[in-house]
N, CA and C atoms as an extended XYZ file, in Angstrom:
201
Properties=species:S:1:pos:R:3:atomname:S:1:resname:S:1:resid:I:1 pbc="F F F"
N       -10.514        5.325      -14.665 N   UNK     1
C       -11.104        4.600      -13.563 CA  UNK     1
C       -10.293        4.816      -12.295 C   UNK     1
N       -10.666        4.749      -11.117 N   UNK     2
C       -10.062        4.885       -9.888 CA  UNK     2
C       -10.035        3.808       -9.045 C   UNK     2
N        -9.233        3.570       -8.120 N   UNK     3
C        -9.000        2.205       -7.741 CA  UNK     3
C       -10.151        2.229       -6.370 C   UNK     3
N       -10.779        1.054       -6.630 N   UNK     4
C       -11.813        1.014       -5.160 CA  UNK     4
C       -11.139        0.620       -4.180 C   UNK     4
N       -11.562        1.397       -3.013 N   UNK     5
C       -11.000        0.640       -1.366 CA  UNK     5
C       -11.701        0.699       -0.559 C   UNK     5
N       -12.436       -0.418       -0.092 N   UNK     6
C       -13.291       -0.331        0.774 CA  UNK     6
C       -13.060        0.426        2.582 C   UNK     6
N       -13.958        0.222        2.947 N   UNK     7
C       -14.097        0.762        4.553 CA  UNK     7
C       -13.216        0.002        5.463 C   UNK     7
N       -13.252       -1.035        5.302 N   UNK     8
C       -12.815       -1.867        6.228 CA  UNK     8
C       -10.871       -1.610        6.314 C   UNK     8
N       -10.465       -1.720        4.991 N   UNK     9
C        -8.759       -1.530        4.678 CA  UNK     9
C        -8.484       -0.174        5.151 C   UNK     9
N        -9.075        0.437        4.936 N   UNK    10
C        -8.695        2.421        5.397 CA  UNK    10
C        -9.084        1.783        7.162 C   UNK    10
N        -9.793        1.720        7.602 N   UNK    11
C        -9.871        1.441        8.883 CA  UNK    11
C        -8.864        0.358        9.474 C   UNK    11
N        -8.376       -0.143        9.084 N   UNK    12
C        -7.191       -1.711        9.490 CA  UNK    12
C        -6.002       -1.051        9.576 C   UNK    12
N        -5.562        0.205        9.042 N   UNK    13
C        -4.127        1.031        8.603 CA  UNK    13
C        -4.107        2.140        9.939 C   UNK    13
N        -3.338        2.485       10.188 N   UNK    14
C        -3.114        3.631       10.906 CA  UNK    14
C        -2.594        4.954       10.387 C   UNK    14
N        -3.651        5.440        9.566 N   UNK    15
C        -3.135        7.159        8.600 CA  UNK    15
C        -3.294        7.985        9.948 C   UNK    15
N        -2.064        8.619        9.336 N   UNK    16
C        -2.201       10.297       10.217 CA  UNK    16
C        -3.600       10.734        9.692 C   UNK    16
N        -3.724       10.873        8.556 N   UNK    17
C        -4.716       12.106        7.861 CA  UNK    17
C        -5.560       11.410        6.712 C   UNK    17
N        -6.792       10.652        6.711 N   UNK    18
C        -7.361       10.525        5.664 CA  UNK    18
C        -8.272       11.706        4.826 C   UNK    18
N        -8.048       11.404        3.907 N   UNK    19
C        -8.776       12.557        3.040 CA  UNK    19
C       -10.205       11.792        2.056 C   UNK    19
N       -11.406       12.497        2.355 N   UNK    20
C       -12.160       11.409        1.960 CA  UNK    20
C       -13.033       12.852        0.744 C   UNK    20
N       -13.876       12.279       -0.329 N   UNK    21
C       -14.163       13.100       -0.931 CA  UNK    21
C       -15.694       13.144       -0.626 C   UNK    21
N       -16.285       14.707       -0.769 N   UNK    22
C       -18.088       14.426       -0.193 CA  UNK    22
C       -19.067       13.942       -1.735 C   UNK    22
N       -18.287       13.357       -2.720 N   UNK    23
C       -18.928       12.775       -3.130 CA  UNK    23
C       -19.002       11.285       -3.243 C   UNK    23
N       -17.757       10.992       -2.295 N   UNK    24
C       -17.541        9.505       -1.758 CA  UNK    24
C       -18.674        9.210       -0.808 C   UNK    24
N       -19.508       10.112        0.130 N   UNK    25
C       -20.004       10.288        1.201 CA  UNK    25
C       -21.962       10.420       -0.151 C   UNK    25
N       -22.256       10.683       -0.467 N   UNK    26
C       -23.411       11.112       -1.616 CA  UNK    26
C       -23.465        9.971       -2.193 C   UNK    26
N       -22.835        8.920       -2.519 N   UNK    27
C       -22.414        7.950       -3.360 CA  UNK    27
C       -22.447        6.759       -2.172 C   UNK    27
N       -22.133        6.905       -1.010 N   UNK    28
C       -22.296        5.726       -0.354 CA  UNK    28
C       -22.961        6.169        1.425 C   UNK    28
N       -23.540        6.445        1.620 N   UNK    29
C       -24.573        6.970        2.719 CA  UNK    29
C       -24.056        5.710        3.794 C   UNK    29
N       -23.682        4.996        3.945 N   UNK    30
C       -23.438        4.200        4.934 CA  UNK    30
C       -21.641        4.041        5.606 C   UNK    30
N       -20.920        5.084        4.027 N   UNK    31
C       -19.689        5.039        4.118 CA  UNK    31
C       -19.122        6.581        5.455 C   UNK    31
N       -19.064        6.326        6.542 N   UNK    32
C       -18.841        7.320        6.882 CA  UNK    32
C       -17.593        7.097        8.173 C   UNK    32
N       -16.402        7.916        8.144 N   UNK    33
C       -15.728        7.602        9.759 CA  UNK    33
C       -15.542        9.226       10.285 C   UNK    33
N       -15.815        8.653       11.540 N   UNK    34
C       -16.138        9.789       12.293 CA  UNK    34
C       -14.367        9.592       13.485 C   UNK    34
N       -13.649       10.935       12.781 N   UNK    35
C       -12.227       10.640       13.641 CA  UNK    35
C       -11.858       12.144       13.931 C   UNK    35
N       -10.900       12.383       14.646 N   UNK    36
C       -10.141       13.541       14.336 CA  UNK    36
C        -9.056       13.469       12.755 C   UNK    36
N        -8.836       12.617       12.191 N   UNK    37
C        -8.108       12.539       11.534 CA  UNK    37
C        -8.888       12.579       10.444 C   UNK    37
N        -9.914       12.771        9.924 N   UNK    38
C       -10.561       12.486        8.411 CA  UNK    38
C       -11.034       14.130        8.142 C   UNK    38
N       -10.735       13.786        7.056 N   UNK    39
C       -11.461       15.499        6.549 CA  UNK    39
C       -12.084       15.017        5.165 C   UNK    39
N       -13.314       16.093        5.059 N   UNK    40
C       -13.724       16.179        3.536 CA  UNK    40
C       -13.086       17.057        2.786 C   UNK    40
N       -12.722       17.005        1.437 N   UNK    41
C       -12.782       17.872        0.720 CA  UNK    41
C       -13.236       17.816       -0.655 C   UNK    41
N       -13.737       18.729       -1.306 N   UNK    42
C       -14.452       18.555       -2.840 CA  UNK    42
C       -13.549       18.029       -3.522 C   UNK    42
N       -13.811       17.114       -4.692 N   UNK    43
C       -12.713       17.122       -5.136 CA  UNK    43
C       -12.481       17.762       -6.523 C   UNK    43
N       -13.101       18.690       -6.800 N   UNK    44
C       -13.243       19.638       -8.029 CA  UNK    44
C       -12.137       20.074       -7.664 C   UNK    44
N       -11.860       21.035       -6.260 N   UNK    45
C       -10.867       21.816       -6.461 CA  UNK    45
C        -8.894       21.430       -6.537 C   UNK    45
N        -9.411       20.378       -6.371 N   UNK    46
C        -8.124       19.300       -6.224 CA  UNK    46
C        -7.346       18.611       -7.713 C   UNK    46
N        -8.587       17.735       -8.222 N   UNK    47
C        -8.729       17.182       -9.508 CA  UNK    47
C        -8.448       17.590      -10.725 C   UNK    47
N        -9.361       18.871      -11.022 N   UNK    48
C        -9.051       19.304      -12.133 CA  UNK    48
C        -8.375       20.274      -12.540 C   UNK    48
N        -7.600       20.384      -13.744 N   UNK    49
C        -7.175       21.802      -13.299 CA  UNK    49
C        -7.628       22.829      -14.126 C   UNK    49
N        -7.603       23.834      -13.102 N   UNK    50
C        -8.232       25.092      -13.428 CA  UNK    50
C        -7.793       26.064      -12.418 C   UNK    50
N        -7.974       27.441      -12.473 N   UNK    51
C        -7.609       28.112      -11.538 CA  UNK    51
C        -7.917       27.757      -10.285 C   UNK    51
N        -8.775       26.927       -9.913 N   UNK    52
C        -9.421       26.360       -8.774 CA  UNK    52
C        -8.406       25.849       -7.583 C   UNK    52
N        -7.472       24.846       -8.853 N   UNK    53
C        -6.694       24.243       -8.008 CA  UNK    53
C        -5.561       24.941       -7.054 C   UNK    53
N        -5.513       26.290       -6.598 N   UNK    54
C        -4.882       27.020       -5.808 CA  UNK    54
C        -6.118       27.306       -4.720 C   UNK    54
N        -7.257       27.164       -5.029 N   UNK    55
C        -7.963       26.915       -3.560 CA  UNK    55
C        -7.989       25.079       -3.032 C   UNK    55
N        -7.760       24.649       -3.831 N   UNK    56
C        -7.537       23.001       -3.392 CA  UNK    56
C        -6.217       23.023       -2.386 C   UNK    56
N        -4.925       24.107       -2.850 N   UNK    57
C        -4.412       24.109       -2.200 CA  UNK    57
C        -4.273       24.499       -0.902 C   UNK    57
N        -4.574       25.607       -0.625 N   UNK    58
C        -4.983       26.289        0.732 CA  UNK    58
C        -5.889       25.203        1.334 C   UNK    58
N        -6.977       24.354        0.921 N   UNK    59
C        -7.430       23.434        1.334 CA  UNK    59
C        -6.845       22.647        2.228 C   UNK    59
N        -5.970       21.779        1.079 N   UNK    60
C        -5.481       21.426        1.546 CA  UNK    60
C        -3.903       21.818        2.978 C   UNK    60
N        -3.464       22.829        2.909 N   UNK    61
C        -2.524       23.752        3.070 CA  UNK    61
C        -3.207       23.722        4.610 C   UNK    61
N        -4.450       24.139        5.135 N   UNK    62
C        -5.175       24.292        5.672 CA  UNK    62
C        -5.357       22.890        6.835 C   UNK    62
N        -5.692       22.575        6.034 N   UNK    63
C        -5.989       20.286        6.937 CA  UNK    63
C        -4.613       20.315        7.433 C   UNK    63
N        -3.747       20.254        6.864 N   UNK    64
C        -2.089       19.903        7.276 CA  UNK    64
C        -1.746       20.823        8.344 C   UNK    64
N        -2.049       21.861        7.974 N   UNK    65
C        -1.670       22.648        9.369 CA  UNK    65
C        -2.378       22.607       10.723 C   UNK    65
N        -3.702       22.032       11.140 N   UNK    66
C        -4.673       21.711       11.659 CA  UNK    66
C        -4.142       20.872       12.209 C   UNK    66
N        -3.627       19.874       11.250 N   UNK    67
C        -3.376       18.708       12.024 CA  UNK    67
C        -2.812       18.024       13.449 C   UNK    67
């Protein structure tokens, strides 16, 4: 199970960088922040592992350097 956190607590905090998943976004159609600081990313390539997770990295690798 994963811990729920609503909209409101991520918005009350001051993150450099939220990371939100697009099936967080499919799953809640009303859940959305529109910042320079938020990015999507899948979270297949992150999550599980498989060879994948070296494109999760560059992904991520990618957002951070952007930043």
């Amino acid at each position: 199970k994963y811990t729920k956190i609503d909209k409101e607590s991520i918005l009350t905090r001051n993150h450099d960088i939220i990371l939100l998943s697009k099936d967080l976004m499919k799953q809640n159609p009303g859940f959305s922040i529109n910042n320079k600081t938020t990015f999507y990313i899948d979270p297949d390539i992150i999550l599980r592992p498989s060879p994948r997770i070296l494109e999760g990295i560059k992904k991520l690798r990618e957002i951070l350097n952007n930043k």
